[in-house]
Amino acid sequence: YSAGNVPQQEDISRFLKECTGFTLHPVAGLLSSRDFLAGLAFRVFFSTQYIRHHSRPLYTPEPDICHELLGHAPMFADPDFADFSHAIGLASLGASDDDIQKLATCYWFSVEFGLLKEKGEPKAYGAGLLSSFGELEYACAPYRPAGDTEERPQILPWDPRVAATTEFPITTYQPTYFMAESMEDAKERMMEFCNTIRRPFHAKYNPYTQRIIVDRNVDVEPFVNEIDDAGLADL
């Protein structure tokens, strides 16, 4: 990242792998929640390639390369954040459709729009905030107007059980955010919630072989075989 250099995903992916074992994998568009979360289990983050229109530089309703590299990529260099994301991914393997939706909603209110308390004030760690100046100001600034609005959001304590069933808009500023005491606190609470997800097996990631180990025989769905062909899975 510099004024005279356009960051390249391959370079950033290589750096992240050295930091926390996470890598960036380019995709052409949005994936299903199940497929996207499964990637996190392998410490793979699926990253979009396109860029927002120049007429709206401060906000985009869909993830673009600015969102990925300014919002997500720096956070994946933090061990606590990387473990937080990895836990969500592992919990998604073998989970029911209902639990996948709950995990995806927790992801939305944390990895995308999460807040941390610092000296009593809200600070953003969610990529949706870090890559949107307007919503970042709206969510964190004590003054008004902020983000071109007089409205103030509701900020609740981070509780995955509550977040998992909270509705949210996808094309406007969020009316509700969840704030954890620290990144470690956010991770511990998320891991506790993930342990409540019922699954037919227990999954563990081996960082040396980059494969998932399960504690019993399981049926492998066709899409997992496709992931395996890309070198991302082995169940």
XYZ file of N, CA and C in Angstrom:
705
model
N 0.840 -1.187 0.000
C 0.000 0.000 0.000
C 0.884 1.250 0.000
N 0.761 2.070 -1.038
C 1.477 3.340 -1.081
C 0.838 4.219 -2.138
N 1.187 5.509 -2.101
C 0.596 6.457 -3.033
C 0.985 6.142 -4.478
N 2.128 5.511 -4.681
C 2.581 5.246 -6.032
C 2.473 3.800 -6.448
N 1.666 3.021 -5.732
C 1.591 1.591 -6.035
C 0.168 1.072 -5.883
N -0.293 0.331 -6.864
C -1.596 -0.332 -6.766
C -1.364 -1.701 -6.125
N -1.940 -1.961 -4.942
C -1.690 -3.241 -4.272
C -2.185 -4.426 -5.089
N -1.402 -5.481 -5.119
C -1.748 -6.684 -5.859
C -2.183 -7.782 -4.891
N -3.279 -8.456 -5.216
C -3.806 -9.479 -4.314
C -2.791 -10.577 -4.028
N -2.019 -10.965 -5.021
C -1.050 -12.032 -4.806
C -0.022 -11.647 -3.755
N 0.457 -10.404 -3.806
C 1.438 -9.930 -2.823
C 0.826 -9.880 -1.429
N -0.400 -9.374 -1.339
C -1.066 -9.271 -0.045
C -1.380 -10.649 0.509
N -1.819 -11.552 -0.353
C -2.116 -12.914 0.071
C -0.872 -13.591 0.633
N 0.250 -13.402 -0.015
C 1.503 -13.991 0.454
C 1.891 -13.427 1.830
N 1.696 -12.137 2.011
C 2.001 -11.499 3.295
C 1.091 -12.027 4.401
N -0.218 -12.131 4.117
C -1.171 -12.619 5.120
C -0.874 -14.057 5.519
N -0.472 -14.868 4.558
C -0.159 -16.259 4.862
C 1.001 -16.350 5.854
N 1.976 -15.468 5.713
C 3.095 -15.452 6.651
C 2.654 -14.982 8.029
N 1.651 -14.094 8.080
C 1.190 -13.538 9.360
C 0.283 -14.502 10.125
N -0.760 -14.992 9.473
C -1.787 -15.782 10.171
C -2.203 -17.047 9.434
N -1.639 -17.304 8.260
C -2.021 -18.496 7.509
C -3.193 -18.278 6.578
N -3.783 -17.067 6.569
C -4.895 -16.781 5.662
C -4.381 -16.412 4.282
N -5.145 -16.779 3.253
C -4.821 -16.393 1.878
C -6.067 -15.817 1.214
N -5.859 -15.009 0.179
C -6.948 -14.452 -0.612
C -7.139 -15.285 -1.866
N -8.386 -15.604 -2.168
C -8.697 -16.390 -3.370
C -9.678 -15.586 -4.204
N -9.312 -15.155 -5.418
C -10.199 -14.307 -6.228
C -11.428 -15.049 -6.733
N -12.555 -14.368 -6.720
C -13.807 -14.905 -7.262
C -14.461 -13.823 -8.108
N -15.327 -14.245 -9.034
C -15.953 -13.310 -9.970
C -17.146 -12.583 -9.375
N -17.726 -13.134 -8.304
C -18.913 -12.505 -7.721
C -19.236 -13.104 -6.362
N -20.438 -12.812 -5.870
C -20.844 -13.275 -4.553
C -21.078 -14.786 -4.543
N -20.729 -15.424 -3.428
C -20.960 -16.851 -3.232
C -22.106 -17.044 -2.252
N -22.598 -18.269 -2.161
C -23.596 -18.579 -1.135
C -22.921 -18.491 0.225
N -23.718 -18.276 1.252
C -23.167 -18.178 2.609
C -22.415 -19.446 2.990
N -22.975 -20.605 2.636
C -22.332 -21.874 2.992
C -20.965 -22.008 2.324
N -20.888 -21.706 1.034
C -19.618 -21.829 0.322
C -18.597 -20.819 0.832
N -19.047 -19.593 1.078
C -18.126 -18.562 1.545
C -17.562 -18.896 2.924
N -18.436 -19.304 3.846
C -17.983 -19.636 5.195
C -17.091 -20.866 5.202
N -17.371 -21.824 4.307
C -16.524 -23.016 4.218
C -15.087 -22.635 3.878
N -14.915 -21.626 3.049
C -13.571 -21.167 2.727
C -12.818 -20.696 3.957
N -13.504 -20.013 4.866
C -12.862 -19.523 6.090
C -12.325 -20.677 6.930
N -12.985 -21.825 6.854
C -12.525 -22.994 7.614
C -11.130 -23.416 7.167
N -10.810 -23.152 5.897
C -9.494 -23.481 5.348
C -8.553 -22.276 5.366
N -8.965 -21.247 6.099
C -8.214 -19.981 6.160
C -8.037 -19.392 4.762
N -9.109 -19.460 4.001
C -9.167 -18.868 2.665
C -10.273 -17.816 2.658
N -9.937 -16.607 2.206
C -10.941 -15.558 2.074
C -11.196 -15.314 0.599
N -12.447 -15.515 0.172
C -12.815 -15.302 -1.221
C -12.986 -13.804 -1.474
N -12.207 -13.275 -2.398
C -12.145 -11.835 -2.638
C -12.660 -11.467 -4.025
N -13.531 -10.453 -4.083
C -14.024 -9.969 -5.369
C -12.951 -9.140 -6.073
N -13.200 -8.855 -7.373
C -12.195 -8.194 -8.201
C -12.608 -6.811 -8.703
N -13.914 -6.553 -8.823
C -14.340 -5.317 -9.465
C -14.243 -4.126 -8.512
N -14.379 -2.909 -9.052
C -14.239 -1.698 -8.253
C -15.506 -0.852 -8.369
N -15.826 -0.153 -7.303
C -17.036 0.669 -7.259
C -17.014 1.763 -8.332
N -18.198 2.249 -8.708
C -18.302 3.286 -9.727
C -17.754 4.606 -9.180
N -17.101 5.355 -10.047
C -16.453 6.586 -9.608
C -17.444 7.644 -9.125
N -18.721 7.483 -9.459
C -19.723 8.455 -9.021
C -20.083 8.287 -7.545
N -19.747 7.124 -6.954
C -20.036 6.888 -5.535
C -18.785 6.320 -4.853
N -17.780 7.156 -4.666
C -16.509 6.646 -4.118
C -16.542 6.325 -2.630
N -17.500 6.888 -1.877
C -17.499 6.727 -0.417
C -18.315 5.536 0.066
N -19.121 4.932 -0.796
C -19.986 3.828 -0.332
C -20.330 2.914 -1.498
N -20.363 1.615 -1.239
C -20.839 0.643 -2.223
C -21.700 -0.389 -1.512
N -22.889 -0.708 -2.037
C -23.750 -1.699 -1.381
C -23.244 -3.125 -1.530
N -22.335 -3.360 -2.485
C -21.766 -4.692 -2.683
C -20.249 -4.617 -2.502
N -19.638 -5.713 -2.057
C -18.184 -5.697 -1.845
C -17.410 -5.518 -3.141
N -16.416 -4.626 -3.126
C -15.548 -4.447 -4.277
C -14.101 -4.564 -3.811
N -13.145 -4.328 -4.711
C -11.743 -4.526 -4.378
C -11.278 -3.533 -3.308
N -11.870 -2.330 -3.273
C -11.542 -1.371 -2.211
C -11.981 -1.926 -0.857
N -13.175 -2.479 -0.840
C -13.703 -3.083 0.383
C -12.816 -4.238 0.854
N -12.381 -5.066 -0.077
C -11.585 -6.241 0.286
C -10.200 -5.850 0.799
N -9.516 -4.941 0.077
C -8.128 -4.634 0.410
C -7.990 -3.571 1.500
N -8.944 -2.659 1.612
C -8.887 -1.646 2.670
C -9.589 -2.115 3.936
N -10.628 -2.941 3.773
C -11.398 -3.383 4.927
C -10.963 -4.721 5.479
N -11.025 -5.776 4.649
C -10.760 -7.130 5.137
C -9.277 -7.466 5.287
N -8.504 -7.228 4.229
C -7.119 -7.715 4.199
C -6.285 -7.291 5.404
N -6.289 -6.016 5.817
C -5.465 -5.643 6.974
C -5.847 -6.394 8.247
N -7.154 -6.660 8.421
C -7.605 -7.332 9.639
C -7.157 -8.786 9.690
N -7.010 -9.420 8.541
C -6.586 -10.819 8.528
C -5.124 -10.989 8.946
N -4.403 -9.891 9.109
C -3.036 -9.959 9.624
C -3.022 -10.009 11.150
N -4.175 -9.781 11.776
C -4.294 -9.823 13.241
C -4.657 -11.240 13.682
N -3.864 -11.871 14.549
C -4.120 -13.269 14.941
C -5.494 -13.490 15.561
N -5.946 -12.594 16.446
C -7.248 -12.774 17.080
C -8.372 -12.693 16.051
N -8.271 -11.751 15.139
C -9.293 -11.625 14.105
C -9.281 -12.835 13.178
N -8.083 -13.293 12.825
C -7.967 -14.464 11.953
C -8.593 -15.684 12.619
N -8.327 -15.888 13.911
C -8.912 -17.018 14.636
C -10.429 -16.872 14.755
N -10.898 -15.644 14.946
C -12.330 -15.347 15.010
C -13.013 -15.807 13.717
N -12.461 -15.394 12.567
C -13.035 -15.750 11.269
C -12.947 -17.245 11.015
N -11.828 -17.834 11.411
C -11.625 -19.269 11.222
C -12.649 -20.082 12.012
N -12.966 -19.622 13.230
C -13.940 -20.325 14.068
C -15.317 -20.349 13.412
N -15.715 -19.238 12.802
C -16.998 -19.196 12.101
C -16.998 -20.194 10.951
N -15.884 -20.247 10.225
C -15.795 -21.175 9.113
C -15.893 -22.620 9.544
N -15.163 -23.001 10.578
C -15.207 -24.381 11.067
C -16.603 -24.754 11.548
N -17.268 -23.809 12.229
C -18.615 -24.087 12.747
C -19.619 -24.295 11.622
N -19.329 -23.759 10.438
C -20.277 -23.877 9.323
C -20.245 -25.251 8.653
N -19.154 -25.989 8.817
C -19.022 -27.279 8.138
C -20.002 -28.288 8.738
N -20.917 -28.756 7.924
C -21.915 -29.717 8.389
C -23.089 -29.096 9.120
N -23.137 -27.773 9.225
C -24.227 -27.107 9.946
C -25.502 -27.100 9.101
N -26.640 -26.984 9.763
C -27.925 -26.916 9.070
C -28.057 -25.574 8.351
N -29.009 -25.494 7.421
C -29.237 -24.240 6.712
C -29.600 -23.117 7.673
N -30.371 -23.440 8.707
C -30.766 -22.432 9.687
C -29.548 -21.919 10.450
N -28.659 -22.815 10.837
C -27.463 -22.398 11.564
C -26.485 -21.659 10.655
N -26.452 -22.020 9.377
C -25.621 -21.277 8.421
C -26.085 -19.831 8.358
N -27.398 -19.627 8.346
C -27.929 -18.269 8.313
C -27.545 -17.508 9.575
N -27.581 -18.177 10.723
C -27.201 -17.518 11.972
C -25.721 -17.139 11.969
N -24.877 -18.043 11.481
C -23.445 -17.755 11.420
C -23.158 -16.619 10.446
N -23.861 -16.629 9.299
C -23.665 -15.567 8.314
C -24.107 -14.218 8.869
N -25.164 -14.216 9.679
C -25.630 -12.973 10.288
C -24.641 -12.479 11.341
N -24.079 -13.396 12.109
C -23.027 -13.020 13.069
C -21.827 -12.449 12.326
N -21.494 -13.050 11.200
C -20.397 -12.549 10.364
C -20.691 -11.113 9.927
N -21.914 -10.869 9.515
C -22.314 -9.533 9.064
C -22.109 -8.492 10.163
N -22.543 -8.818 11.380
C -22.480 -7.852 12.476
C -21.108 -7.790 13.158
N -20.171 -8.583 12.693
C -18.833 -8.555 13.292
C -17.772 -8.275 12.228
N -17.483 -9.241 11.384
C -16.433 -9.091 10.368
C -16.765 -7.959 9.395
N -18.047 -7.724 9.127
C -18.426 -6.659 8.202
C -18.711 -5.331 8.903
N -19.412 -5.378 10.040
C -19.842 -4.122 10.662
C -19.605 -4.094 12.175
N -18.586 -4.809 12.633
C -18.317 -4.881 14.056
C -17.612 -3.648 14.605
N -17.870 -3.385 15.900
C -17.226 -2.297 16.629
C -16.514 -2.850 17.853
N -15.439 -2.185 18.249
C -14.722 -2.490 19.475
C -14.690 -1.245 20.340
N -14.688 -1.442 21.666
C -14.622 -0.309 22.581
C -13.161 0.037 22.862
N -12.807 1.282 22.660
C -11.450 1.758 22.940
C -11.543 3.078 23.691
N -11.101 3.063 24.952
C -11.202 4.245 25.821
C -12.636 4.753 25.896
N -13.571 3.801 25.941
C -14.979 4.133 26.071
C -15.674 4.544 24.800
N -14.947 4.594 23.677
C -15.534 5.042 22.426
C -15.557 3.908 21.401
N -16.545 3.920 20.496
C -16.615 2.870 19.465
C -15.557 3.069 18.388
N -14.851 1.985 18.066
C -13.883 1.973 16.982
C -14.229 0.809 16.054
N -14.099 1.014 14.764
C -14.517 0.012 13.790
C -13.439 -1.024 13.537
N -13.852 -2.279 13.424
C -12.988 -3.329 12.882
C -13.657 -4.054 11.718
N -14.947 -3.810 11.507
C -15.677 -4.434 10.400
C -15.312 -3.797 9.067
N -15.117 -4.634 8.058
C -14.661 -4.155 6.752
C -15.676 -3.253 6.067
N -16.966 -3.476 6.318
C -17.982 -2.623 5.730
C -17.879 -1.192 6.204
N -17.383 -1.011 7.424
C -17.167 0.326 7.968
C -15.822 0.889 7.531
N -14.784 0.070 7.596
C -13.435 0.537 7.277
C -13.297 0.970 5.821
N -14.132 0.439 4.945
C -14.045 0.781 3.521
C -15.111 1.773 3.089
N -15.854 2.341 4.050
C -16.900 3.311 3.732
C -16.772 4.499 4.674
N -16.170 5.594 4.186
C -15.960 6.754 5.050
C -17.263 7.274 5.619
N -18.308 7.305 4.781
C -19.581 7.836 5.237
C -20.160 7.044 6.395
N -20.199 5.705 6.255
C -20.782 4.897 7.332
C -19.849 4.807 8.523
N -18.546 4.884 8.304
C -17.593 4.898 9.415
C -17.852 6.094 10.316
N -18.044 7.253 9.715
C -18.343 8.464 10.490
C -19.691 8.327 11.188
N -20.677 7.825 10.465
C -22.028 7.651 11.013
C -22.023 6.732 12.233
N -21.244 5.649 12.173
C -21.253 4.658 13.246
C -20.438 5.075 14.457
N -19.343 5.817 14.243
C -18.385 6.051 15.328
C -18.315 7.487 15.843
N -18.705 8.448 15.038
C -18.543 9.840 15.448
C -19.550 10.237 16.523
N -19.118 11.001 17.551
C -20.046 11.431 18.594
C -20.898 12.619 18.167
N -20.516 13.287 17.084
C -21.228 14.489 16.646
C -22.218 14.157 15.532
N -23.112 15.116 15.277
C -24.055 15.044 14.185
C -24.172 16.429 13.553
N -24.300 16.513 12.211
C -24.488 15.390 11.281
C -23.204 14.580 11.092
N -23.380 13.308 10.762
C -22.262 12.405 10.489
C -22.713 11.449 9.401
N -21.872 11.270 8.386
C -22.271 10.449 7.250
C -23.444 11.030 6.506
N -23.531 12.369 6.510
C -24.602 13.096 5.816
C -25.981 12.790 6.385
N -26.056 12.511 7.675
C -27.356 12.274 8.303
C -27.334 12.728 9.757
N -28.495 13.094 10.264
C -28.639 13.477 11.668
C -28.971 12.270 12.541
N -29.290 11.155 11.916
C -29.700 9.970 12.671
C -28.522 9.345 13.414
N -28.843 8.629 14.480
C -27.837 7.907 15.259
C -28.196 6.421 15.286
N -27.206 5.555 15.160
C -27.490 4.111 15.200
C -27.620 3.610 16.634
N -28.210 2.462 16.782
C -28.253 1.771 18.067
C -27.007 0.910 18.188
N -26.286 1.021 19.308
C -25.078 0.224 19.534
C -25.318 -0.697 20.727
N -25.298 -2.019 20.466
C -25.557 -3.023 21.486
C -24.274 -3.756 21.862
N -24.206 -4.319 23.080
C -23.052 -5.147 23.450
C -22.974 -6.374 22.542
N -21.766 -6.777 22.186
C -21.589 -7.928 21.295
C -22.057 -9.204 21.957
N -23.108 -9.789 21.412
C -23.668 -11.052 21.872
C -24.117 -11.822 20.643
N -23.346 -12.825 20.217
C -23.694 -13.563 19.004
C -25.090 -14.158 19.024
N -25.587 -14.536 20.205
C -26.928 -15.108 20.284
C -27.977 -14.091 19.863
N -27.769 -12.826 20.209
C -28.691 -11.755 19.812
C -28.445 -11.363 18.363
N -27.176 -11.207 18.009
C -26.828 -10.794 16.646
C -27.342 -11.790 15.610
N -27.309 -13.078 15.935
C -27.670 -14.131 14.980
C -29.104 -14.028 14.482
N -29.966 -13.377 15.242
C -31.379 -13.283 14.862
C -31.813 -11.835 14.619
N -30.857 -10.934 14.479
C -31.165 -9.520 14.237
C -31.205 -9.244 12.735
N -32.261 -8.615 12.280
C -32.396 -8.288 10.860
C -31.524 -7.090 10.506
N -31.166 -6.990 9.219
C -30.303 -5.895 8.797
C -30.571 -5.539 7.334
N -30.378 -4.274 6.958
C -30.474 -3.873 5.548
C -29.139 -4.096 4.857
N -29.147 -4.188 3.527
C -27.895 -4.418 2.804
C -27.531 -3.263 1.868
N -28.419 -2.279 1.707
C -28.144 -1.185 0.769
C -28.146 0.187 1.446
N -28.244 0.222 2.780
C -28.230 1.494 3.511
C -27.333 1.352 4.735
N -27.090 2.464 5.420
C -26.366 2.405 6.678
C -27.107 1.485 7.645
N -26.348 0.814 8.510
C -26.948 -0.097 9.473
C -27.628 0.673 10.613
N -28.845 0.295 10.984
C -29.482 0.952 12.136
C -28.949 0.435 13.472
N -28.318 -0.769 13.453
C -27.838 -1.402 14.677
C -26.432 -1.943 14.479
N -25.567 -1.708 15.464
C -24.216 -2.276 15.484
C -24.001 -2.979 16.808
N -23.042 -3.915 16.820
C -22.678 -4.614 18.051
C -21.225 -4.284 18.382
N -20.976 -3.955 19.658
C -19.647 -3.530 20.080
C -19.099 -4.466 21.155
N -17.914 -5.025 20.902
C -17.228 -5.899 21.861
C -16.239 -5.081 22.679
N -15.831 -5.631 23.810
C -14.879 -4.936 24.678
C -13.486 -4.907 24.053
N -13.145 -5.932 23.283
C -11.852 -6.037 22.622
C -11.959 -7.097 21.540
N -10.919 -7.218 20.715
C -10.944 -8.255 19.689
C -10.912 -9.632 20.322
N -10.175 -9.779 21.409
C -10.133 -11.060 22.108
C -11.498 -11.405 22.687
N -12.192 -10.397 23.240
C -13.532 -10.609 23.781
C -14.489 -11.026 22.675
N -14.390 -10.357 21.508
C -15.249 -10.714 20.377
C -14.999 -12.157 19.955
N -13.730 -12.552 19.911
C -13.370 -13.913 19.497
C -13.893 -14.949 20.489
N -13.688 -14.718 21.776
C -14.114 -15.690 22.779
C -15.619 -15.883 22.771
N -16.368 -14.788 22.640
C -17.833 -14.894 22.617
C -18.307 -15.618 21.358
N -17.614 -15.372 20.238
C -17.994 -16.044 18.998
C -17.702 -17.531 19.087
N -16.560 -17.891 19.665
C -16.212 -19.303 19.801
C -17.193 -20.019 20.712
N -17.641 -19.359 21.767
C -18.642 -19.952 22.656
C -19.933 -20.224 21.893
N -20.330 -19.276 21.049
C -21.545 -19.464 20.262
C -21.362 -20.589 19.249
N -20.202 -20.627 18.600
C -19.939 -21.675 17.610
C -20.014 -23.066 18.225
N -19.638 -23.183 19.493
C -19.685 -24.475 20.175
C -21.115 -24.957 20.418
N -22.095 -24.065 20.253
C -23.496 -24.459 20.437
C -24.122 -24.951 19.127
N -23.414 -24.775 18.008
C -23.937 -25.206 16.714
C -23.873 -26.730 16.624
N -25.010 -27.363 16.379
C -25.069 -28.818 16.286
C -24.637 -29.268 14.900
N -23.681 -30.202 14.864
C -23.166 -30.730 13.605
C -22.964 -32.234 13.738
N -22.964 -32.959 12.621
C -22.825 -34.421 12.677
C -21.392 -34.874 12.930
N -20.447 -33.936 13.002
C -19.049 -34.298 13.237
C -18.306 -33.095 13.803
N -17.130 -33.346 14.319
C -16.261 -32.274 14.788
C -15.135 -32.095 13.782
N -14.895 -30.873 13.374
C -13.888 -30.592 12.344
C -12.718 -29.814 12.932
N -11.528 -30.152 12.468
C -10.311 -29.470 12.896
C -9.436 -29.223 11.675
N -8.824 -28.049 11.625
C -7.984 -27.679 10.481
C -6.516 -27.961 10.793
N -5.836 -28.611 9.838
C -4.405 -28.860 9.964
C -3.664 -27.817 9.121
N -2.996 -26.834 9.752
C -2.352 -25.762 8.987
C -1.155 -26.229 8.172
N -0.585 -27.369 8.519
C 0.597 -27.863 7.807
C 0.223 -28.517 6.477
N -0.892 -29.263 6.487
C -1.365 -29.891 5.253
C -2.458 -29.076 4.576
N -2.984 -28.061 5.297
C -4.078 -27.215 4.811
C -5.306 -28.055 4.478
N -5.593 -29.011 5.361
C -6.737 -29.890 5.169
C -7.569 -29.956 6.441
N -8.832 -30.327 6.262
C -9.755 -30.488 7.380
C -9.765 -31.941 7.824
N -9.669 -32.149 9.124
C -9.755 -33.485 9.707
C -11.072 -33.585 10.469
N -11.859 -34.634 10.206
C -13.106 -34.840 10.929
C -13.009 -36.107 11.761
N -13.823 -36.198 12.807
C -13.694 -37.299 13.759
C -14.555 -38.506 13.431
N -15.179 -38.522 12.238
C -15.970 -39.691 11.826
C -16.166 -39.641 10.314
N -16.617 -40.739 9.743
C -16.854 -40.791 8.302
C -18.046 -39.910 7.935
N -17.916 -39.181 6.825
C -18.990 -38.294 6.388
C -19.190 -38.459 4.885
N -20.408 -38.135 4.425
C -20.692 -38.103 2.996
C -20.213 -36.769 2.440
N -19.516 -36.813 1.318
C -18.956 -35.604 0.718
C -19.863 -35.121 -0.399
N -20.309 -33.854 -0.310
C -21.158 -33.275 -1.341
C -20.316 -32.932 -2.573
N -20.960 -32.882 -3.759
C -20.216 -32.590 -4.992
C -19.445 -31.285 -4.960
N -20.019 -30.208 -4.320
C -19.321 -28.925 -4.349
C -18.016 -28.993 -3.574
N -17.932 -29.894 -2.577
C -16.681 -30.047 -1.833
C -15.617 -30.642 -2.736
N -16.020 -31.574 -3.598
C -15.065 -32.136 -4.563
C -14.533 -31.052 -5.491
N -15.409 -30.112 -5.876
C -14.971 -29.019 -6.741
C -13.955 -28.150 -6.022
N -14.200 -27.889 -4.727
C -13.246 -27.108 -3.942
C -11.938 -27.851 -3.854
N -12.028 -29.171 -3.682
C -10.828 -29.988 -3.560
C -9.986 -29.905 -4.827
N -10.655 -29.855 -5.999
C -9.928 -29.740 -7.256
C -9.121 -28.459 -7.323
N -9.568 -27.438 -6.579
C -8.839 -26.167 -6.552
C -7.764 -26.178 -5.482
N -7.660 -27.300 -4.770
C -6.615 -27.428 -3.758
C -6.991 -26.829 -2.426
N -8.320 -26.722 -2.139
C -8.736 -26.060 -0.918
C -9.329 -27.009 0.117
N -9.620 -28.240 -0.247
C -10.310 -29.097 0.702
C -9.912 -30.554 0.541
N -10.091 -31.270 1.651
C -9.865 -32.709 1.592
C -10.596 -33.331 2.765
N -11.826 -33.768 2.506
C -12.604 -34.386 3.573
C -12.614 -35.899 3.376
